[in-house]
XYZ file of C-alpha atoms in Angstrom:
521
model
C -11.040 -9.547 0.987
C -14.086 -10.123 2.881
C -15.643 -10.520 -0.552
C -13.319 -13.067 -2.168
C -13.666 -14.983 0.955
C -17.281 -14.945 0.977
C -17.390 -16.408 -2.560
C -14.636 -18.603 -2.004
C -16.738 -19.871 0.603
C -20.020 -20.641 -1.794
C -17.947 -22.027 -3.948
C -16.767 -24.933 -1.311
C -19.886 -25.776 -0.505
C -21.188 -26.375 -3.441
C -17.856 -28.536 -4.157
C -19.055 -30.635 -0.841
C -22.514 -30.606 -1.976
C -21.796 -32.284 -5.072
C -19.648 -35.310 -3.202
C -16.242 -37.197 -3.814
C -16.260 -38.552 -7.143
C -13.561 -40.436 -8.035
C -12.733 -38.087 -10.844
C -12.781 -35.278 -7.976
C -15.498 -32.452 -7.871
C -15.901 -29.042 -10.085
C -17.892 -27.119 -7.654
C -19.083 -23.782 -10.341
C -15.535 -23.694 -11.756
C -15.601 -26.605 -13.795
C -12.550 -28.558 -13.739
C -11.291 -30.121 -10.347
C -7.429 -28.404 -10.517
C -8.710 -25.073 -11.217
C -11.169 -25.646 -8.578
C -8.911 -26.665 -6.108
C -6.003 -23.791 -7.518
C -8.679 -20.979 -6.791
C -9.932 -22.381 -3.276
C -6.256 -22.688 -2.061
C -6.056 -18.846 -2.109
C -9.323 -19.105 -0.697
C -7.682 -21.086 2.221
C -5.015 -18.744 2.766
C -6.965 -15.935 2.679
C -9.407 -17.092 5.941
C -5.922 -17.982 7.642
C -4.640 -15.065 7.588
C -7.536 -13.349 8.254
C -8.612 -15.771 11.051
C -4.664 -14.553 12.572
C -5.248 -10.980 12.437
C -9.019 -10.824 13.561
C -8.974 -9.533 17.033
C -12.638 -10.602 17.479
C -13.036 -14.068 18.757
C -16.264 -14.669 16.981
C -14.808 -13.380 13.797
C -11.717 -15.761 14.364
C -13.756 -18.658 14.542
C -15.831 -17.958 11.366
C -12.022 -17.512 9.648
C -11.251 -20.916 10.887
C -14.006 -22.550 9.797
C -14.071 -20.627 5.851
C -10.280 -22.270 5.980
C -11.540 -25.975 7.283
C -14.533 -26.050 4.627
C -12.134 -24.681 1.624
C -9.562 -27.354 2.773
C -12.210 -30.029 2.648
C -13.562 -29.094 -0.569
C -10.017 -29.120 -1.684
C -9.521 -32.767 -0.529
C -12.897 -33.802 -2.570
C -11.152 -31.872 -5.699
C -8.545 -35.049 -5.451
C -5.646 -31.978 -6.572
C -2.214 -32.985 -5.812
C -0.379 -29.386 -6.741
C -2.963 -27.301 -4.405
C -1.644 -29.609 -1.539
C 1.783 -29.608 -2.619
C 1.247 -25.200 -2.517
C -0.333 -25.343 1.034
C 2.497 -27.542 2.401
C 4.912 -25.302 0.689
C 2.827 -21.778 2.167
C 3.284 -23.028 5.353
C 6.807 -24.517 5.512
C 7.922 -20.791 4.280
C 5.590 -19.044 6.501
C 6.827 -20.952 9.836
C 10.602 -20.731 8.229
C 9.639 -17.083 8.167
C 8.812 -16.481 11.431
C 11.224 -18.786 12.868
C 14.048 -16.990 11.499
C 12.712 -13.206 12.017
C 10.741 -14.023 15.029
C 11.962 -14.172 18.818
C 9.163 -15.324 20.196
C 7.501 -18.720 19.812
C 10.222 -20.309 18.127
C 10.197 -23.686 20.110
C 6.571 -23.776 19.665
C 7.021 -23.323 15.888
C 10.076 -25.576 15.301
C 7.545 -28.175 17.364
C 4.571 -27.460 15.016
C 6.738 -28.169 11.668
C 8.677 -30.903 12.949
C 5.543 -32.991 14.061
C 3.660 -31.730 10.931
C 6.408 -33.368 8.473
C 7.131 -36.842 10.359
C 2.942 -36.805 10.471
C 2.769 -36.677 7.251
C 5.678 -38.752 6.259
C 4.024 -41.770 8.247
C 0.961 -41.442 6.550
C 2.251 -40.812 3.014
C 4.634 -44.476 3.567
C 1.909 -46.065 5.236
C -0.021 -45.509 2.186
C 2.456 -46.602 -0.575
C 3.515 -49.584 0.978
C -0.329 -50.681 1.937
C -3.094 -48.855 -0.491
C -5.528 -50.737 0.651
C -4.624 -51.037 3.793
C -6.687 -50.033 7.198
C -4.943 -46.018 7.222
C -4.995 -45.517 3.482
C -9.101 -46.538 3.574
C -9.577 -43.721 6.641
C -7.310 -41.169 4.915
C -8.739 -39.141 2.058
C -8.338 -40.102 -1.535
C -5.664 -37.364 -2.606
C -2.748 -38.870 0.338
C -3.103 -42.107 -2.024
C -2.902 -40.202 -5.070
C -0.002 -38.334 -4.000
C 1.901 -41.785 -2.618
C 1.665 -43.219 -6.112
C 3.068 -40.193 -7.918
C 5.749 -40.535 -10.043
C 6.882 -40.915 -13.563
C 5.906 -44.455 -14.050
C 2.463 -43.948 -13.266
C -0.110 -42.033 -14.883
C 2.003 -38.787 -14.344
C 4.371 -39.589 -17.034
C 2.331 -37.493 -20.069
C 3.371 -34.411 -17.775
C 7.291 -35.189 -18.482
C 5.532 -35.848 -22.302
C 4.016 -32.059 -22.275
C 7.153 -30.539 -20.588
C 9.283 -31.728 -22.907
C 7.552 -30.342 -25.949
C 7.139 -26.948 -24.304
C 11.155 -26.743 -24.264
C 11.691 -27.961 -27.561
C 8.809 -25.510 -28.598
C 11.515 -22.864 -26.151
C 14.356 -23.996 -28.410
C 12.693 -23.191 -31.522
C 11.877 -19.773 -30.820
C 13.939 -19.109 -27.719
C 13.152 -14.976 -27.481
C 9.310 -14.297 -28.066
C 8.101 -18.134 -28.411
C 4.624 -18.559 -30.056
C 2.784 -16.031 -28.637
C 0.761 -15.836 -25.431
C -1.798 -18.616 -25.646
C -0.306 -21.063 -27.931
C 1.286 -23.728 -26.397
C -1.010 -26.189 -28.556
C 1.075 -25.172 -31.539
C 4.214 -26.108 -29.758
C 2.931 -29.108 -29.041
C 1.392 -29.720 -32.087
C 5.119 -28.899 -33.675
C 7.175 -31.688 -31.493
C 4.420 -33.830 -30.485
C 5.344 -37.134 -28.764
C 4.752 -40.282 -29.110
C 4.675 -41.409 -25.623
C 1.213 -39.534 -25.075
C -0.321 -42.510 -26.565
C 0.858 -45.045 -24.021
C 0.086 -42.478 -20.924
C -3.232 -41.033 -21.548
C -5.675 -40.456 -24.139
C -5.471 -36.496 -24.126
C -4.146 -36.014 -28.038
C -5.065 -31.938 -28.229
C -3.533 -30.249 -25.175
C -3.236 -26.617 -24.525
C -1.494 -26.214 -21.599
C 1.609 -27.262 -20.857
C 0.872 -27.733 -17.156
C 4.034 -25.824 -15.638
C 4.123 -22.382 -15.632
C 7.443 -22.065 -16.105
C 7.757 -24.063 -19.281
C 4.401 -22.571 -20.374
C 5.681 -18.737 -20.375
C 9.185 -20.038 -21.711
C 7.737 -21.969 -25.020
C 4.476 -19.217 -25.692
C 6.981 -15.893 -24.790
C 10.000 -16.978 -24.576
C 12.474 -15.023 -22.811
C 11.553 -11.908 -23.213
C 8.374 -13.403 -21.349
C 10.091 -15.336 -19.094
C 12.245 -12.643 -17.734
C 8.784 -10.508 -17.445
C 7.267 -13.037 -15.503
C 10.584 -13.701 -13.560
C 10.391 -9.885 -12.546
C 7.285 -9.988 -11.722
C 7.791 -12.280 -8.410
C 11.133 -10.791 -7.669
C 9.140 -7.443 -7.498
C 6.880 -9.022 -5.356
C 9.513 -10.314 -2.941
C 11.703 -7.527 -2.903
C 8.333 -4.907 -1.124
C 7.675 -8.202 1.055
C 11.415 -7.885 2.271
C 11.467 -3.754 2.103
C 8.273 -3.857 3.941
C 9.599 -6.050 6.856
C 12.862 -4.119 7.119
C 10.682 -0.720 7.031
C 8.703 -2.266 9.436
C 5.656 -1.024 7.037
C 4.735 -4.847 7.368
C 4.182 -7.017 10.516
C 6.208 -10.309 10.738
C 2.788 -12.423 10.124
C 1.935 -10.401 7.567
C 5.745 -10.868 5.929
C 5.597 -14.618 7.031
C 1.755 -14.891 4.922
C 2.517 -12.762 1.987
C 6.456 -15.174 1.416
C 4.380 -18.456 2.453
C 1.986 -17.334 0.021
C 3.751 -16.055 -2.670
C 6.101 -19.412 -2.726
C 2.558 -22.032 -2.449
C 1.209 -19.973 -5.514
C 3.975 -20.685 -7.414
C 4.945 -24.072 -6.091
C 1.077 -24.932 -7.545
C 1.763 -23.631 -10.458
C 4.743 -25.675 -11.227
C 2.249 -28.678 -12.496
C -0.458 -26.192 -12.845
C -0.888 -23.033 -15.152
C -2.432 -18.896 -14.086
C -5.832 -18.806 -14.846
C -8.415 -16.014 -14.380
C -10.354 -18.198 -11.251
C -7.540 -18.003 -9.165
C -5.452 -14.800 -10.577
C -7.909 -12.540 -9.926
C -8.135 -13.052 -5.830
C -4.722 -13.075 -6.012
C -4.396 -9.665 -7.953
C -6.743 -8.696 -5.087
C -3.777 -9.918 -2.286
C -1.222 -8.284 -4.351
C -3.190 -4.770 -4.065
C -3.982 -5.654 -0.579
C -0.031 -5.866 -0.165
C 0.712 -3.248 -2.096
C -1.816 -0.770 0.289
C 0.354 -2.025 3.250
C 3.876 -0.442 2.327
C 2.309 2.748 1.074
C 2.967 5.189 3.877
C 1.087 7.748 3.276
C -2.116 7.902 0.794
C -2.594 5.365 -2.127
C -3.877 8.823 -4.275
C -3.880 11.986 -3.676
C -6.180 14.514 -5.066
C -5.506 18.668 -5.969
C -7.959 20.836 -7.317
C -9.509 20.971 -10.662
C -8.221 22.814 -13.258
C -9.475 23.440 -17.038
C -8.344 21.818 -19.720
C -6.879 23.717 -22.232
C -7.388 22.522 -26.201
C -4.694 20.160 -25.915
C -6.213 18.316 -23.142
C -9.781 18.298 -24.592
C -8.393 16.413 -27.425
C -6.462 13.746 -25.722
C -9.820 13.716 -23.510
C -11.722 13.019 -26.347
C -9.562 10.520 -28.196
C -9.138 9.046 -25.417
C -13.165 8.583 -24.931
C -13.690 7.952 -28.404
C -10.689 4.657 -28.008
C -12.649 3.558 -25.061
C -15.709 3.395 -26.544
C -14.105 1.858 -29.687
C -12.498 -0.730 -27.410
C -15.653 -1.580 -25.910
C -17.585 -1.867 -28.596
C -15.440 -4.130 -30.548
C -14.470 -6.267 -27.477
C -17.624 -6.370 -25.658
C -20.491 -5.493 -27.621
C -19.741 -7.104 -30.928
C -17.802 -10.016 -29.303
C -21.050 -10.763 -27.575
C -23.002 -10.755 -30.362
C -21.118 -13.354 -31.864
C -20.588 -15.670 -29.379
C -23.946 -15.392 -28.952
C -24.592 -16.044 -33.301
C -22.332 -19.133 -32.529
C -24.186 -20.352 -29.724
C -27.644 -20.241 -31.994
C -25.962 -22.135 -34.823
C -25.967 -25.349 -32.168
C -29.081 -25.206 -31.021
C -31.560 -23.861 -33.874
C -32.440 -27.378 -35.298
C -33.098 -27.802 -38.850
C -32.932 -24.105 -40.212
C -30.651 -24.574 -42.568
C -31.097 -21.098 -44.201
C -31.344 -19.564 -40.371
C -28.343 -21.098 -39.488
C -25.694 -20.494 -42.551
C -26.863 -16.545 -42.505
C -25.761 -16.355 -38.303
C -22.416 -18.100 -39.548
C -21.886 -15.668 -42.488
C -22.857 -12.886 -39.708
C -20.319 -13.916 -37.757
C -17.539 -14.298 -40.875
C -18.338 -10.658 -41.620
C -18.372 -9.365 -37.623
C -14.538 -7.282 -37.050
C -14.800 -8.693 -33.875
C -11.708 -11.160 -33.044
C -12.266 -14.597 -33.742
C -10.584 -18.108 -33.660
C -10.413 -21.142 -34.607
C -13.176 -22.197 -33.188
C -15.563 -20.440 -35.897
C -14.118 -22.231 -38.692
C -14.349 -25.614 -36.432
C -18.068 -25.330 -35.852
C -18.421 -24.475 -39.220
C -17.044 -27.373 -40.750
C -19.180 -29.786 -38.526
C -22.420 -27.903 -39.169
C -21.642 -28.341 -42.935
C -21.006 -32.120 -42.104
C -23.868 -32.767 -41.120
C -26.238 -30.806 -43.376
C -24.729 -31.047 -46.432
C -24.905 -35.076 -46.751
C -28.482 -34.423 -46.211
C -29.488 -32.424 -48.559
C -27.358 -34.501 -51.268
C -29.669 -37.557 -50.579
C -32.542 -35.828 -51.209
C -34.263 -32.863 -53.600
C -33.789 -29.118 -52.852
C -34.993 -25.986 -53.864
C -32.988 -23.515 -55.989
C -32.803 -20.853 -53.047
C -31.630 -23.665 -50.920
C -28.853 -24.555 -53.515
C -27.495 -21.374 -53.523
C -27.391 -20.940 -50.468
C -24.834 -24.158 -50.382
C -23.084 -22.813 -52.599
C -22.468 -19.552 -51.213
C -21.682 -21.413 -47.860
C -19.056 -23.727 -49.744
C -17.388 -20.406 -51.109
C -17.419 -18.357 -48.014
C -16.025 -21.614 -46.101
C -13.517 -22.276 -48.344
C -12.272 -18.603 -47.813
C -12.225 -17.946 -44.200
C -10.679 -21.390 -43.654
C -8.039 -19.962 -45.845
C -7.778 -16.924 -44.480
C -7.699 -18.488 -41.089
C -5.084 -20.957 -42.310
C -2.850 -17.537 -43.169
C -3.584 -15.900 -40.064
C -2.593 -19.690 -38.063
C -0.266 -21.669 -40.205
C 1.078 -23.768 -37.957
C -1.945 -25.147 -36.240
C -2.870 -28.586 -38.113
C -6.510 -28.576 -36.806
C -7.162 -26.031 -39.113
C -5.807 -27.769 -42.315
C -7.595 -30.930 -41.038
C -10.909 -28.911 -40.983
C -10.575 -27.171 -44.351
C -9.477 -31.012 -45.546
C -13.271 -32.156 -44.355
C -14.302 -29.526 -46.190
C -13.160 -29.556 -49.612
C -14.095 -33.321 -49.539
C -17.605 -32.644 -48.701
C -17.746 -30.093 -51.609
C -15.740 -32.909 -53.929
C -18.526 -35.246 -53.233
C -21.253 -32.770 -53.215
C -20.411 -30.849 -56.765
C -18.518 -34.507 -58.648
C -15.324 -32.134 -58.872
C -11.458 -33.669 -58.137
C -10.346 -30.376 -57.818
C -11.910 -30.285 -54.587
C -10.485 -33.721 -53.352
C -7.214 -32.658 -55.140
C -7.116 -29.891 -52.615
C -8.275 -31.842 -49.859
C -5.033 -34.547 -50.172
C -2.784 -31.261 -50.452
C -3.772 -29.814 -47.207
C -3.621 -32.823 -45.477
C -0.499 -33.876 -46.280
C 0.548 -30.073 -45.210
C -1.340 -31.195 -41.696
C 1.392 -34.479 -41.936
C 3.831 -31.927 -41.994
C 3.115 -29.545 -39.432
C 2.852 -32.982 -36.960
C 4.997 -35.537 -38.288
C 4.550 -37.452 -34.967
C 0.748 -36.807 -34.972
C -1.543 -40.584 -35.600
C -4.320 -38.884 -36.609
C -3.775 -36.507 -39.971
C -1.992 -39.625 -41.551
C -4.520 -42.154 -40.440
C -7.127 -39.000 -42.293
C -4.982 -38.499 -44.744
C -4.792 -42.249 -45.761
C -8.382 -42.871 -45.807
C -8.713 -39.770 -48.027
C -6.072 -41.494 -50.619
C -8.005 -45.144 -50.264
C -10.970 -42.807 -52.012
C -8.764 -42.099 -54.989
C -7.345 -45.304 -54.766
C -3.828 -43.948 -54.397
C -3.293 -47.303 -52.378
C 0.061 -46.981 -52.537
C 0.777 -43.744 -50.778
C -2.201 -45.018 -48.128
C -0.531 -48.022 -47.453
C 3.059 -45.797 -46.894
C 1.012 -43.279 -44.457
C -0.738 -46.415 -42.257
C 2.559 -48.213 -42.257
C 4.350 -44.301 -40.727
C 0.954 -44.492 -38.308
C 1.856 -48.362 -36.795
C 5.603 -47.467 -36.425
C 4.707 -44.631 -34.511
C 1.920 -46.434 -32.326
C 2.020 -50.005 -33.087
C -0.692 -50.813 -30.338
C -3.567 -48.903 -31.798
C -6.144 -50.784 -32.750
C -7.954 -47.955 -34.983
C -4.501 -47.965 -37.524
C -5.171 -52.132 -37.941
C -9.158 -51.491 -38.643
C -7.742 -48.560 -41.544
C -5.416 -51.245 -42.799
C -8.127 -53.967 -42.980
C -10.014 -51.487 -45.157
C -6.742 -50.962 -47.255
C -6.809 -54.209 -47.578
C -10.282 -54.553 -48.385
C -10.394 -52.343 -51.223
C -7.404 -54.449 -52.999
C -9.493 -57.507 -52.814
C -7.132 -59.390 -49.759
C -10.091 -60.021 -47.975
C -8.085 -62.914 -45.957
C -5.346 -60.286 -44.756
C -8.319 -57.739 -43.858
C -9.941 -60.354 -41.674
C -6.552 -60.767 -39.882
C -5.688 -57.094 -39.583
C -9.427 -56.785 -38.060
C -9.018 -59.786 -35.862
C -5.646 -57.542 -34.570
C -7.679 -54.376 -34.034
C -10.159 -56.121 -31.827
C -7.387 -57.090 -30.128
C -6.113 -54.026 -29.358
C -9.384 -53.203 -28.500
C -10.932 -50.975 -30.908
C -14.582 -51.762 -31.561
């Protein structure tokens, strides 16, 4: 624990280091939530420490690991790691007020002048944000005043809303661990447009929704079980009297601010792993007698060598295909963005990493497609070498296939089919063949499909059609694109182009008069 806390404290001064930005600090982590998720255990952690340290110097350094990770939580400007300290410590004092016989004035006192504190403060601020208290308080208290569903924080009612209709459409395993993008994808909404510019989201950004719509209940109820677990040894432990009521009153207080967090927030590895750590930590407290116990050795006998050995021989296995040859690639991938103007050098580490067993995703087809749009233009305006050629060639065909193949392992994930769109068109205009654009307006019209609500595959799509001049169908796709976002500038600039190419040159000036309007430049 000393360890965690330790790290947890690095980690906060680097966040202070760096300074209050408006956008909120990232300290090593990052991203300012996750940042601010992680050091909230961090802040626990010295507390409770801090209480059981009988030391006095060691009580002091506690207190002041819990004062710098509640600054650098402030800089974070995090709402949700605020809401879970408030929440730890309203159960922790609830806690010990009801178990407890001693103190209880003094802690009924403490919570009672906490809450109208911060009630005064919190009003203060909404009904004067610029006034004299909300300049002197930090910039999170304003943040928090101004919450609320017609600010900024509605695309989090936008999000939550597609991760239960993604729940209702496959209400007992969901879409798999992971994939709340494709239920998003699936019933994206509208309203995004007119609350943030975030179009490709991952997370849902409430834990609950998240594990409902990517595991559905069969999940949920895991996850469910999980804290009840967790709460049931906190409560067997007090009654046992295997825990202490501070450490019963820390473990609730924490368990609850975790989760309260995690309500706008989602688990991830920065913060689960100290609080694995807590969970062991609790788990070593009820055992009453030793965590493992050990008996003399005894030979194996043949059965036992050979579950040994397969069991050595799946370990190594394991790590080789998950470690090893994971690394490799990533590291392949990571030379195909930074080794310049090898062509050759930089097509054979992609088709390395198209024949590697190791688990991919998406991602290698993604940076595959933009490496290809950048060279292949190239070397069309210019002369190349037969070598060179074939080596196009081979990269168009090996493309084509593991886009497919990726396309059959994903199929409901439109950024593929967008993707493998790009790149039949590049080999269309590269080879002279409408096959290749043929295929190009299929799978992006599949892309329409798998995001009917989705701007940009039509607004794709369309352009796509304008170069077979299939005007009509363009013109149907841009006019689906305004009623679903009639204030975006970039659909008025595609329709001035429609326009264009018919020869209204008076109705394309208007429709790019209108986008500048909107403000696309």
């Amino acid at each position: 624990l000393n360890l965690c806390l330790g790290v947890s404290a690095l980690v906060s001064g680097v966040a202070l280091y760096q300074g209050a930005a408006n956008a909120g600090v990232t300290a090593t982590i990052g991203n300012p939530g996750l940042l601010a998720l992680y050091l909230f255990l961090g802040v626990c952690l010295s507390t409770y420490l801090a209480f059981q340290s009988g030391r006095l110097v060691l009580r002091a350094v506690y207190a002041g690991s819990a004062v710098l990770g509640l600054a650098a939580i402030t800089v974070s400007h995090n709402r949700a790691s605020f809401l879970g300290l408030a929440a730890a410590a309203a159960v922790a004092l609830i806690v010990y007020f009801i178990i407890g016989r001693r103190h209880r004035r003094t802690v009924a006192a403490m919570g009672v002048v906490t809450v109208l504190g911060v009630g005064i403060a919190m009003t203060l601020v909404a009904r004067s944000p610029d006034g004299w208290v909300s300049r002197r308080l930090p910039a999170t208290f304003g943040r928090i005043a101004t919450s609320g569903l017609q600010t900024a924080d509605a695309n989090r009612m936008v999000l939550w809303t597609a991760a239960f209709a993604g729940f209702r459409d496959r209400p007992l395993v969901g879409y798999g661990p992971e994939n709340y993008h494709l239920a998003w994808s699936a019933h994206f909404q509208p309203r995004i447009y007119t609350a943030t510019n975030e179009q490709r989201v991952d997370r849902a950004h409430n834990i609950m929704l998240e594990v409902l719509s990517t595991t559905g209940i069969i999940g949920f109820a895991a996850f469910l079980a999980m804290w009840a677990a967790l709460f049931f040894s906190i409560s067997a432990g007090l009654r046992n009297k295997l825990l202490s009521l501070s450490d019963g009153a820390f473990f609730a207080g924490l368990s609850i601010g975790y989760l309260a967090a995690l309500v706008f927030w989602f688990i991830d590895i920065n913060s689960f792993v100290p609080w694995v750590a807590l969970c062991a930590f609790l788990g070593s407290k009820l055992s009453a007698g030793e965590v493992m116990e050990f008996h003399a050795t005894e030979p194996l006998d043949g059965r036992g060598k050979v579950v040994l050995g397969a069991g050595i021989l799946a370990i190594a296995a394991s790590l080789w295909l998950h470690a090893f040859e994971t690394a490799r690639v990533s590291r392949l991938l990571y030379s195909t963005q930074v080794s310049g103007g090898d062509v050759p050098v930089t097509l054979h580490n992609f088709f390395k990493v198209f024949d590697s067993p190791a688990p991919q995703t998406t991602h290698t087809p993604i940076l595959f497609g933009r490496y290809m749009g950048l060279v292949v233009p190239r070397l069309r305006s210019g002369p190349t070498d037969p070598a060179t050629r074939a080596l196009i060639d081979t990269a168009f065909a090996r493309g084509i296939v593991e886009m497919e193949r990726e396309r059959n392992r994903d199929p409901r994930n439109e950024l593929i089919y967008l993707q493998q769109s790009r790149l039949s068109l590049l080999a269309s205009a590269y080879y002279g063949l409408p096959a290749y654009y043929a295929h190009a307006v299929e799978t992006l019209r599949k892309a329409v499909t798998l995001s009917p609500e989705r701007v940009q595959p039509r607004l794709v799509l369309a352009y796509t059609l304008m170069m077979g001049k299939q005007y009509d169908e363009a013109e149907a796709q841009l006019d689906s694109a305004k009623a679903i976002y009639p204030t975006s500038g970039q659909i008025f600039y595609y329709i001035a182009e429609l326009r264009r190419l018919r020869g209204d040159l008076r109705g394309a000036a208007a429709a790019l008069d209108s986008s500048l309007t909107l403000g696309y430049r």
